[in-house]
XYZ file of C-alpha atoms in Angstrom:
615
model
C 2.733 -16.931 -31.912
C -0.679 -18.577 -31.387
C -3.889 -16.625 -31.039
C -4.337 -17.733 -27.420
C -0.914 -16.388 -26.451
C -1.679 -13.056 -28.122
C -4.976 -12.822 -26.252
C -3.210 -13.656 -23.015
C -0.627 -10.900 -23.496
C -3.202 -8.334 -24.608
C -5.908 -8.866 -21.995
C -3.925 -10.167 -19.037
C -0.584 -8.386 -19.155
C -1.452 -5.241 -21.089
C -4.952 -4.911 -19.686
C -3.949 -5.433 -16.054
C -1.195 -2.819 -16.193
C -3.495 -0.358 -17.957
C -6.066 -0.949 -15.214
C -3.444 -0.337 -12.516
C -2.303 2.910 -14.147
C -5.887 4.098 -14.648
C -6.642 3.361 -11.004
C -3.585 5.350 -9.895
C -4.299 8.256 -12.224
C -7.958 8.674 -11.263
C -7.710 7.397 -7.672
C -9.926 4.370 -8.215
C -9.645 0.955 -6.520
C -7.512 -1.095 -8.904
C -9.069 -4.388 -7.867
C -12.455 -3.295 -9.194
C -11.013 -2.472 -12.614
C -9.083 -5.754 -12.720
C -12.181 -7.680 -11.679
C -14.248 -5.953 -14.377
C -11.620 -6.677 -17.032
C -11.662 -10.368 -16.169
C -15.455 -10.525 -16.286
C -15.577 -8.866 -19.693
C -12.824 -11.009 -21.233
C -14.025 -14.262 -19.618
C -17.730 -14.942 -19.033
C -18.709 -11.717 -20.819
C -17.145 -12.069 -24.278
C -15.835 -15.623 -23.727
C -12.535 -14.875 -25.456
C -10.342 -15.762 -22.499
C -10.535 -19.049 -20.592
C -7.321 -19.649 -18.603
C -8.060 -23.285 -17.680
C -8.401 -24.257 -21.346
C -5.482 -22.077 -22.482
C -3.004 -23.115 -19.792
C -4.344 -26.561 -18.958
C -4.394 -28.523 -15.686
C -1.320 -26.634 -14.444
C -3.347 -23.425 -14.133
C -4.502 -23.991 -10.556
C -1.008 -25.088 -9.488
C 0.463 -21.901 -10.943
C -2.201 -19.871 -9.130
C -1.246 -21.539 -5.855
C 2.435 -20.711 -6.357
C 1.566 -17.112 -7.162
C -0.558 -16.861 -4.014
C 2.407 -18.175 -2.014
C 4.523 -15.258 -3.261
C 1.748 -12.818 -2.395
C 1.411 -14.003 1.196
C 5.207 -14.063 1.489
C 5.392 -10.415 0.457
C 2.504 -9.723 2.823
C 4.498 -11.310 5.640
C 7.242 -8.787 4.922
C 4.794 -6.071 6.018
C 4.237 -7.634 9.460
C 6.699 -5.709 11.587
C 6.256 -6.518 15.275
C 6.959 -2.896 16.169
C 3.541 -2.012 14.741
C 1.981 -3.970 17.592
C 2.939 -1.305 20.125
C -0.221 0.678 19.409
C -2.423 -1.892 17.698
C -1.464 -5.148 19.430
C -4.732 -5.728 21.267
C -6.807 -4.952 18.187
C -4.740 -7.336 16.052
C -5.150 -10.140 18.591
C -8.897 -9.544 18.743
C -9.215 -9.655 14.948
C -7.056 -12.748 14.453
C -7.870 -14.917 17.481
C -11.328 -13.894 18.655
C -13.095 -12.652 15.529
C -12.172 -15.648 13.362
C -14.122 -18.359 15.279
C -17.041 -15.974 15.835
C -17.229 -15.211 12.101
C -17.013 -18.947 11.371
C -20.058 -19.675 13.537
C -22.087 -16.705 12.314
C -21.187 -17.307 8.670
C -22.090 -20.992 8.864
C -25.424 -20.209 10.530
C -26.208 -17.618 7.852
C -25.357 -20.075 5.074
C -27.673 -22.708 6.574
C -30.655 -20.602 7.582
C -30.494 -17.908 4.893
C -28.570 -19.559 2.061
C -30.472 -22.860 2.442
C -27.262 -24.948 2.478
C -26.888 -28.198 4.357
C -24.861 -27.928 7.556
C -21.825 -29.527 5.917
C -21.725 -27.083 3.011
C -22.593 -24.229 5.386
C -19.619 -24.918 7.643
C -17.303 -25.073 4.620
C -18.679 -21.738 3.406
C -18.230 -20.216 6.879
C -14.625 -21.415 7.040
C -13.792 -19.927 3.642
C -15.239 -16.458 4.205
C -13.393 -15.815 7.494
C -10.378 -14.712 5.458
C -9.869 -11.163 4.218
C -7.381 -11.574 1.436
C -4.104 -9.626 1.370
C -4.394 -9.663 -2.421
C -7.266 -7.201 -2.002
C -6.555 -5.452 1.291
C -2.920 -4.511 0.663
C -3.561 -2.746 -2.696
C -6.413 -0.807 -1.070
C -4.178 0.249 1.832
C -1.542 1.519 -0.601
C -4.109 3.909 -2.073
C -5.759 5.002 1.183
C -4.219 7.366 3.716
C -5.481 5.614 6.827
C -4.134 6.221 10.296
C -1.287 3.719 10.874
C -3.175 1.998 13.709
C -6.268 1.279 11.584
C -4.155 0.230 8.607
C -2.272 -2.186 10.885
C -5.567 -3.772 11.974
C -6.577 -4.575 8.403
C -3.069 -5.571 7.277
C -2.404 -8.032 10.107
C -5.889 -9.524 9.938
C -5.654 -10.116 6.196
C -2.181 -11.669 6.230
C -2.514 -13.757 9.402
C -6.049 -14.991 8.766
C -5.328 -15.991 5.162
C -3.287 -19.153 5.876
C -5.249 -19.827 9.076
C -8.496 -19.653 7.117
C -7.141 -21.995 4.451
C -6.140 -24.521 7.132
C -9.514 -24.133 8.826
C -11.314 -24.848 5.553
C -9.124 -27.933 5.089
C -9.969 -29.085 8.611
C -13.708 -28.710 7.977
C -13.407 -30.503 4.632
C -11.481 -33.448 6.128
C -14.095 -33.842 8.856
C -16.937 -33.750 6.325
C -15.222 -36.322 4.107
C -14.586 -38.856 6.874
C -15.813 -42.281 5.864
C -18.786 -43.911 7.626
C -17.696 -45.460 10.888
C -14.951 -42.904 11.466
C -15.930 -40.767 14.411
C -14.362 -38.633 17.098
C -11.532 -41.124 17.513
C -10.317 -40.484 13.985
C -10.684 -36.726 14.358
C -8.935 -36.351 17.709
C -6.529 -39.201 17.176
C -5.317 -38.438 13.672
C -6.771 -35.439 11.796
C -6.400 -32.760 14.484
C -2.919 -33.849 15.736
C -1.708 -34.072 12.133
C -2.844 -30.518 11.419
C -1.364 -29.103 14.624
C 1.936 -30.884 14.003
C 2.072 -29.739 10.374
C 1.284 -26.118 11.272
C 3.879 -26.104 14.065
C 6.476 -27.628 11.774
C 5.824 -25.007 9.079
C 6.229 -22.192 11.611
C 9.593 -23.599 12.719
C 10.617 -24.146 9.107
C 9.715 -20.561 8.157
C 11.692 -19.070 11.035
C 14.604 -21.437 10.394
C 14.798 -20.498 6.715
C 14.733 -16.776 7.583
C 17.507 -17.189 10.153
C 19.552 -19.100 7.565
C 19.134 -16.237 5.084
C 20.310 -13.729 7.659
C 23.314 -15.903 8.490
C 24.348 -15.961 4.824
C 23.762 -12.242 4.241
C 25.613 -10.812 7.228
C 28.622 -13.013 6.430
C 28.675 -11.796 2.827
C 28.012 -15.298 1.523
C 25.167 -14.259 -0.789
C 25.937 -12.173 -3.902
C 23.561 -9.280 -4.548
C 22.421 -10.671 -7.877
C 21.172 -13.867 -6.212
C 19.381 -12.381 -3.219
C 15.981 -11.838 -4.823
C 15.977 -15.128 -6.806
C 16.973 -17.072 -3.681
C 14.262 -15.378 -1.582
C 11.560 -16.096 -4.162
C 12.720 -19.678 -4.594
C 12.838 -20.222 -0.833
C 9.286 -18.926 -0.409
C 8.040 -21.266 -3.144
C 9.960 -24.275 -1.787
C 8.549 -23.675 1.689
C 5.064 -23.471 0.193
C 5.506 -26.780 -1.634
C 6.881 -28.523 1.467
C 4.022 -27.223 3.567
C 1.411 -28.214 1.003
C 2.826 -31.733 0.856
C 2.415 -31.940 4.630
C -1.116 -30.474 4.658
C -3.284 -28.271 2.489
C -2.981 -24.683 3.731
C 0.241 -25.236 5.672
C 2.278 -24.018 2.704
C 0.702 -20.585 2.951
C 1.568 -20.486 6.636
C 5.210 -21.386 5.941
C 5.559 -18.647 3.301
C 3.902 -16.062 5.554
C 6.086 -16.908 8.554
C 9.195 -16.816 6.340
C 8.431 -13.261 5.223
C 7.448 -12.108 8.711
C 10.648 -13.513 10.220
C 12.835 -11.893 7.562
C 11.522 -8.373 8.178
C 11.831 -8.708 11.961
C 15.384 -10.060 11.882
C 16.600 -6.619 10.692
C 18.817 -7.816 7.849
C 21.020 -4.942 6.553
C 20.127 -3.836 3.027
C 16.839 -5.742 3.046
C 14.646 -2.648 2.533
C 15.815 -2.120 -1.057
C 15.085 -5.741 -1.961
C 11.708 -5.537 -0.277
C 10.687 -2.625 -2.519
C 11.624 -4.579 -5.638
C 9.524 -7.512 -4.442
C 6.546 -5.203 -3.909
C 6.675 -4.241 -7.574
C 6.782 -7.928 -8.548
C 3.784 -8.720 -6.364
C 1.760 -5.869 -7.915
C 2.270 -7.541 -11.286
C 1.354 -10.976 -9.920
C -1.779 -9.731 -8.150
C -2.924 -7.889 -11.269
C -2.512 -10.960 -13.472
C -4.197 -13.285 -10.965
C -7.261 -11.111 -10.571
C -7.841 -11.016 -14.313
C -7.164 -14.744 -14.773
C -9.327 -16.015 -11.908
C -12.233 -13.761 -12.848
C -11.941 -14.666 -16.521
C -11.939 -18.357 -15.584
C -15.493 -18.111 -14.275
C -18.084 -19.753 -16.503
C -21.550 -18.507 -17.353
C -22.908 -21.776 -15.972
C -21.370 -20.973 -12.582
C -22.829 -17.489 -12.633
C -26.204 -19.016 -13.485
C -26.217 -20.679 -10.038
C -26.563 -17.261 -8.429
C -29.998 -17.166 -6.816
C -32.136 -15.101 -4.489
C -30.970 -17.154 -1.503
C -27.322 -16.479 -2.386
C -28.123 -12.783 -2.768
C -29.729 -12.722 0.678
C -26.764 -14.649 2.094
C -24.392 -12.076 0.613
C -26.330 -9.245 2.241
C -26.299 -11.111 5.554
C -22.519 -11.564 5.422
C -21.976 -7.915 4.529
C -24.347 -6.265 6.969
C -24.796 -8.805 9.756
C -22.130 -11.516 10.039
C -18.985 -9.407 9.744
C -20.158 -6.342 11.735
C -21.627 -8.488 14.523
C -18.522 -10.692 14.628
C -16.228 -7.691 15.001
C -18.521 -6.130 17.600
C -18.494 -9.284 19.734
C -14.735 -9.808 19.303
C -13.873 -6.245 20.369
C -16.036 -5.997 23.494
C -14.050 -4.214 26.243
C -11.124 -3.619 23.880
C -9.260 -0.363 23.276
C -10.743 0.006 19.769
C -12.794 3.161 19.382
C -16.310 2.998 17.945
C -15.223 4.540 14.618
C -12.492 1.889 14.371
C -14.980 -0.901 15.126
C -17.446 0.380 12.547
C -14.719 0.734 9.933
C -13.131 -2.686 10.504
C -16.583 -4.259 10.767
C -17.420 -3.062 7.268
C -14.100 -3.313 5.399
C -13.428 -7.017 4.767
C -12.835 -7.704 1.049
C -12.222 -11.340 0.115
C -9.739 -12.254 -2.569
C -7.782 -14.924 -4.391
C -7.262 -17.379 -1.538
C -10.990 -17.560 -0.850
C -11.652 -18.189 -4.543
C -8.943 -20.855 -4.801
C -10.061 -22.709 -1.673
C -13.719 -22.548 -2.689
C -12.938 -23.880 -6.143
C -11.098 -26.945 -4.824
C -12.966 -27.691 -1.584
C -16.396 -27.040 -3.064
C -15.794 -29.528 -5.895
C -14.529 -32.214 -3.494
C -17.575 -31.773 -1.282
C -19.883 -31.831 -4.305
C -18.258 -35.041 -5.579
C -18.883 -36.587 -2.152
C -22.593 -36.003 -2.650
C -23.250 -33.359 -0.019
C -26.544 -31.562 -0.692
C -26.067 -27.892 -1.430
C -22.319 -28.264 -2.031
C -22.773 -26.861 -5.550
C -23.800 -23.547 -4.009
C -20.501 -23.017 -2.178
C -18.529 -21.710 -5.158
C -21.251 -19.331 -6.476
C -21.896 -18.057 -2.937
C -18.208 -17.405 -2.287
C -17.899 -15.724 -5.692
C -20.826 -13.445 -4.804
C -19.073 -12.489 -1.543
C -15.789 -11.809 -3.355
C -17.423 -9.706 -6.060
C -19.634 -7.671 -3.730
C -16.917 -7.001 -1.131
C -14.356 -6.012 -3.744
C -16.713 -3.496 -5.332
C -18.474 -2.134 -2.246
C -15.473 -2.095 0.062
C -13.127 -0.934 -2.671
C -15.182 2.175 -3.422
C -16.266 2.881 0.170
C -12.955 2.453 2.029
C -11.640 5.994 1.588
C -15.003 7.832 1.864
C -15.930 5.887 5.011
C -12.476 6.431 6.484
C -12.777 10.172 5.927
C -16.321 10.184 7.339
C -15.153 8.421 10.513
C -12.035 10.640 10.684
C -9.705 7.667 10.372
C -7.730 9.025 7.418
C -4.888 11.449 7.241
C -5.295 14.611 5.202
C -6.138 13.952 1.578
C -4.579 17.237 0.505
C -1.125 17.138 -1.129
C 1.461 17.814 1.583
C 5.103 18.881 1.608
C 7.924 17.778 3.916
C 10.981 20.012 4.308
C 14.038 18.318 5.824
C 16.453 20.688 7.515
C 15.425 23.625 9.729
C 17.386 26.794 8.980
C 16.590 30.427 8.359
C 15.283 30.209 4.809
C 13.605 26.780 5.061
C 11.757 27.831 8.226
C 10.642 31.007 6.450
C 9.443 28.889 3.501
C 7.537 26.538 5.823
C 5.939 29.528 7.609
C 4.781 30.990 4.271
C 3.269 27.678 3.194
C 1.599 27.208 6.576
C 0.137 30.699 6.420
C -1.166 29.908 2.925
C -2.944 26.811 4.343
C -0.706 24.394 2.453
C -0.014 21.210 4.491
C 3.669 21.293 5.409
C 5.908 19.684 8.000
C 9.428 20.791 8.934
C 11.750 17.920 9.870
C 15.040 18.125 11.763
C 16.877 16.128 14.417
C 17.783 19.280 16.409
C 15.307 20.614 18.948
C 17.097 23.974 18.919
C 16.727 24.425 15.160
C 12.999 23.674 15.375
C 12.308 26.183 18.180
C 11.391 29.042 15.861
C 9.046 26.853 13.829
C 7.345 25.580 16.992
C 6.924 29.171 18.171
C 5.181 30.026 14.887
C 2.889 26.986 15.225
C 4.379 25.279 12.156
C 3.980 21.454 12.211
C 7.368 19.954 13.018
C 8.886 16.501 13.410
C 12.041 16.042 15.459
C 13.710 12.913 14.128
C 16.505 11.615 11.951
C 14.780 10.733 8.673
C 17.472 8.185 7.791
C 16.668 6.118 10.887
C 13.980 3.432 11.049
C 12.164 5.471 13.684
C 12.306 8.539 11.457
C 10.922 6.670 8.451
C 8.045 5.338 10.563
C 7.331 8.795 11.998
C 7.224 10.254 8.508
C 4.770 7.552 7.411
C 2.455 8.505 10.283
C 2.380 12.091 9.002
C 2.648 11.409 5.286
C 3.762 13.929 2.713
C 3.584 13.750 -1.066
C 6.686 15.814 -1.833
C 10.047 16.193 -0.112
C 12.526 19.092 -0.155
C 15.896 18.511 1.494
C 17.258 21.889 2.601
C 20.302 21.294 4.791
C 23.689 22.940 4.089
C 25.247 19.470 3.608
C 24.907 18.514 -0.062
C 25.997 14.926 0.559
C 23.385 14.476 3.280
C 20.719 16.040 1.047
C 21.511 13.587 -1.719
C 21.554 10.656 0.702
C 18.123 11.553 2.093
C 16.629 11.988 -1.383
C 18.090 8.716 -2.659
C 16.899 6.881 0.463
C 13.335 8.214 0.369
C 12.869 8.332 -3.416
C 11.319 4.819 -3.552
C 8.717 5.973 -1.018
C 7.865 9.386 -2.500
C 8.765 8.716 -6.123
C 11.960 9.902 -7.820
C 10.137 12.848 -9.422
C 8.895 14.111 -6.029
C 12.135 14.456 -4.059
C 14.073 17.725 -4.337
C 17.193 19.180 -2.795
C 18.770 22.601 -2.708
C 21.268 22.929 -5.539
C 24.698 21.402 -4.802
C 26.232 23.769 -7.376
C 26.124 23.991 -11.156
C 29.413 22.130 -11.712
C 28.215 19.132 -9.698
C 25.121 18.740 -11.877
C 26.996 17.759 -15.021
C 25.190 14.739 -16.457
C 28.401 12.796 -17.048
C 30.941 13.834 -14.437
C 28.641 15.350 -11.807
C 26.412 13.787 -9.152
C 24.347 10.919 -10.533
C 20.614 11.617 -10.656
C 20.060 8.312 -8.827
C 22.189 9.561 -5.923
C 20.373 12.858 -5.352
C 17.056 14.647 -5.667
C 15.917 17.038 -8.379
C 17.295 20.545 -8.082
C 15.035 22.842 -6.069
C 14.565 25.844 -8.353
C 17.467 26.964 -10.507
C 20.951 25.330 -10.299
C 22.461 28.704 -9.304
C 20.136 29.048 -6.287
C 22.324 27.183 -3.838
C 22.124 27.161 -0.035
C 24.574 30.027 0.432
C 22.688 32.304 -1.983
C 19.350 31.632 -0.302
C 20.759 32.310 3.168
C 22.412 35.500 1.889
C 19.231 36.794 0.290
C 17.233 36.149 3.484
C 19.829 38.035 5.506
C 19.500 40.974 3.063
C 15.757 41.191 3.678
C 14.386 38.979 0.941
C 11.393 36.912 2.018
C 9.076 34.188 0.743
C 5.686 35.396 -0.419
C 2.454 33.874 -1.720
C 1.454 35.436 -5.045
C -2.095 34.816 -6.289
C -2.331 34.243 -10.035
C -4.745 36.566 -11.814
C -5.691 37.264 -15.404
C -3.316 40.241 -15.426
C -0.190 38.460 -14.172
C -0.570 34.822 -15.231
C 1.559 35.315 -18.354
C 4.339 37.247 -16.617
C 4.916 35.404 -13.327
C 7.730 33.346 -14.839
C 9.126 36.197 -16.917
C 12.892 36.440 -16.502
C 12.743 40.196 -15.857
C 10.534 39.788 -12.780
C 12.483 40.464 -9.633
C 11.613 37.212 -7.873
C 12.695 33.584 -7.524
C 9.648 31.254 -7.935
C 9.840 27.865 -6.203
C 6.347 26.354 -6.012
C 2.972 26.489 -7.753
C 0.034 25.544 -5.550
C -3.467 24.504 -6.544
C -5.069 24.546 -3.106
C -6.260 21.131 -1.978
C -5.495 19.592 -5.373
C -1.839 19.680 -6.369
C 1.615 20.999 -5.516
C 4.188 21.628 -8.224
C 7.761 22.086 -7.034
C 9.684 24.006 -9.674
C 12.974 22.592 -10.902
C 15.256 23.530 -13.754
C 15.510 19.793 -14.490
C 11.843 19.656 -15.520
C 11.169 19.987 -19.224
C 7.870 21.848 -18.796
C 6.807 24.484 -16.291
C 3.422 23.912 -14.651
C 0.499 25.796 -16.143
C -0.970 28.754 -14.269
C -4.684 29.379 -13.832
C -6.576 32.082 -11.997
C -6.579 31.397 -8.271
C -3.387 29.346 -8.243
C -0.657 30.416 -5.811
C 3.029 30.893 -6.569
C 5.467 30.733 -3.649
C 8.455 32.891 -4.521
C 11.421 34.542 -2.826
C 11.066 38.297 -3.334
C 13.269 41.324 -2.462
C 12.504 43.642 0.478
C 10.667 46.310 -1.528
C 8.990 43.959 -3.971
C 5.668 45.142 -5.387
C 3.173 42.787 -6.994
C 2.757 45.414 -9.677
C 6.106 44.228 -11.027
C 4.381 41.018 -12.108
C 2.408 43.057 -14.613
C 4.814 45.826 -15.626
C 8.026 43.801 -15.319
C 11.064 44.717 -13.237
C 14.822 44.745 -13.417
C 16.238 41.226 -13.343
C 18.240 40.368 -10.219
C 21.650 39.530 -11.643
C 22.846 37.661 -8.539
C 20.143 35.054 -9.036
């Protein structure tokens, strides 16, 4: 194995995944870590240069990877999200884009000292807010669904539109002497409109064809993902052959049509594609950043720095303000969307190709396009990446950042558990499809959600009031397992729990498969019937504060209590399960939520009590 291949695997594959894990573990924006890794390995230490290592095919491979990213982004464009955010999305995609083009071009000319030709190309490139950057940030942030929809739709829709716009500007600038408005209106513009319209029809047609094959059982499961990926790439190639930028539109429309056609079983495949795209985005960020040369960075100047500041603090905010006049967007939403606009891979790819073509044509100032766009990408990724969540919280556009718990199934003991957690100021929501079963919880002011969690409406409602952990507490063991298996990809398999279906059914070989159920809530012997019986006998859930005196005896087997949760207020929730290898540590001030007998005394935590045999 050559040295270049080893460096590629170490820095690109290993480094990108380490950066992603570090970002998740410490709640940092992953794109900033990936960007930093590429800078260090590329122009910093000069040990990684993708163009030299991979050759001329590098930029073609980047384009194909971007096609998959925008395709997966299209899968997130569900038209049902437009019910609450439709006007804002239209304002950001139709109105804001031309305004930002004009303002960005003017800033590039008057502040960045570019010629008008190079300035218009720069303005066309920076109108996009890349899904390669926005979508990873949205996965980490807990924004209100409406605000998240604004950023998601703008990034995904404007990406191919911005690429086509940049192509349009470039073709106009490269027209030969003697070619005037007749060439533009008679050939260039009609060709672009026809190509874009054709790609939209092709994307919808391909999606309808996929649905036709799937619902008629004419597509084996093993081929579904390969066929989808191949189709997205083929559409991209066909579109690119017709016109630069049209391929991205075809791939985006293909993904958007697929998700809105409601194909049965598509959700599971969509989750697997998300994981693939995370890998692709991580690799691309490192490669494209590492491909930068010190000579390109040397072109950064004071004028480019001032232009960057103008785009950040003047062009984008003013463009959003003008585009949202008399709209239903609140002022906090306008401020937030006006600031958050990170640029990503598509902007870099378009700038790299279009800027060189314009420079070869002899346009003055064309050599500044790539460094200026790079400065915008770098500054927006860092500033917007680190400020998104703090600004969202400041403007009250985020959901609670505290770990929250969802309990599915309203009954006597689960309602009592939810009431205890609510009283202890632990974010909790009780979910059930029966209004009658939720009456007691409503009376006690416990947050409730009346919905069927297995429905599309229920899944969307749960996303609007997100939880970090799930406990399924209905008397139906099969339903509990179905809910946990269905929601495990959303919460994480280690964060979904269900009341014990019985010790015999937990046998690792002949019992219920772990993939078909949640982790056991508490001990395997603490089934639904036992918990209901204990509540009827006067047992009750209680919050026990950990102290120096009792921290070593709370989990002692002779204590007359059944512990279920360990709470570190505002920081973490640990749901106890016999299937976990290690119990959570206890520190002073932590809370333990336990089921205790009628005459339970906290002194028993220190002196020890008689063990309850029935448990």
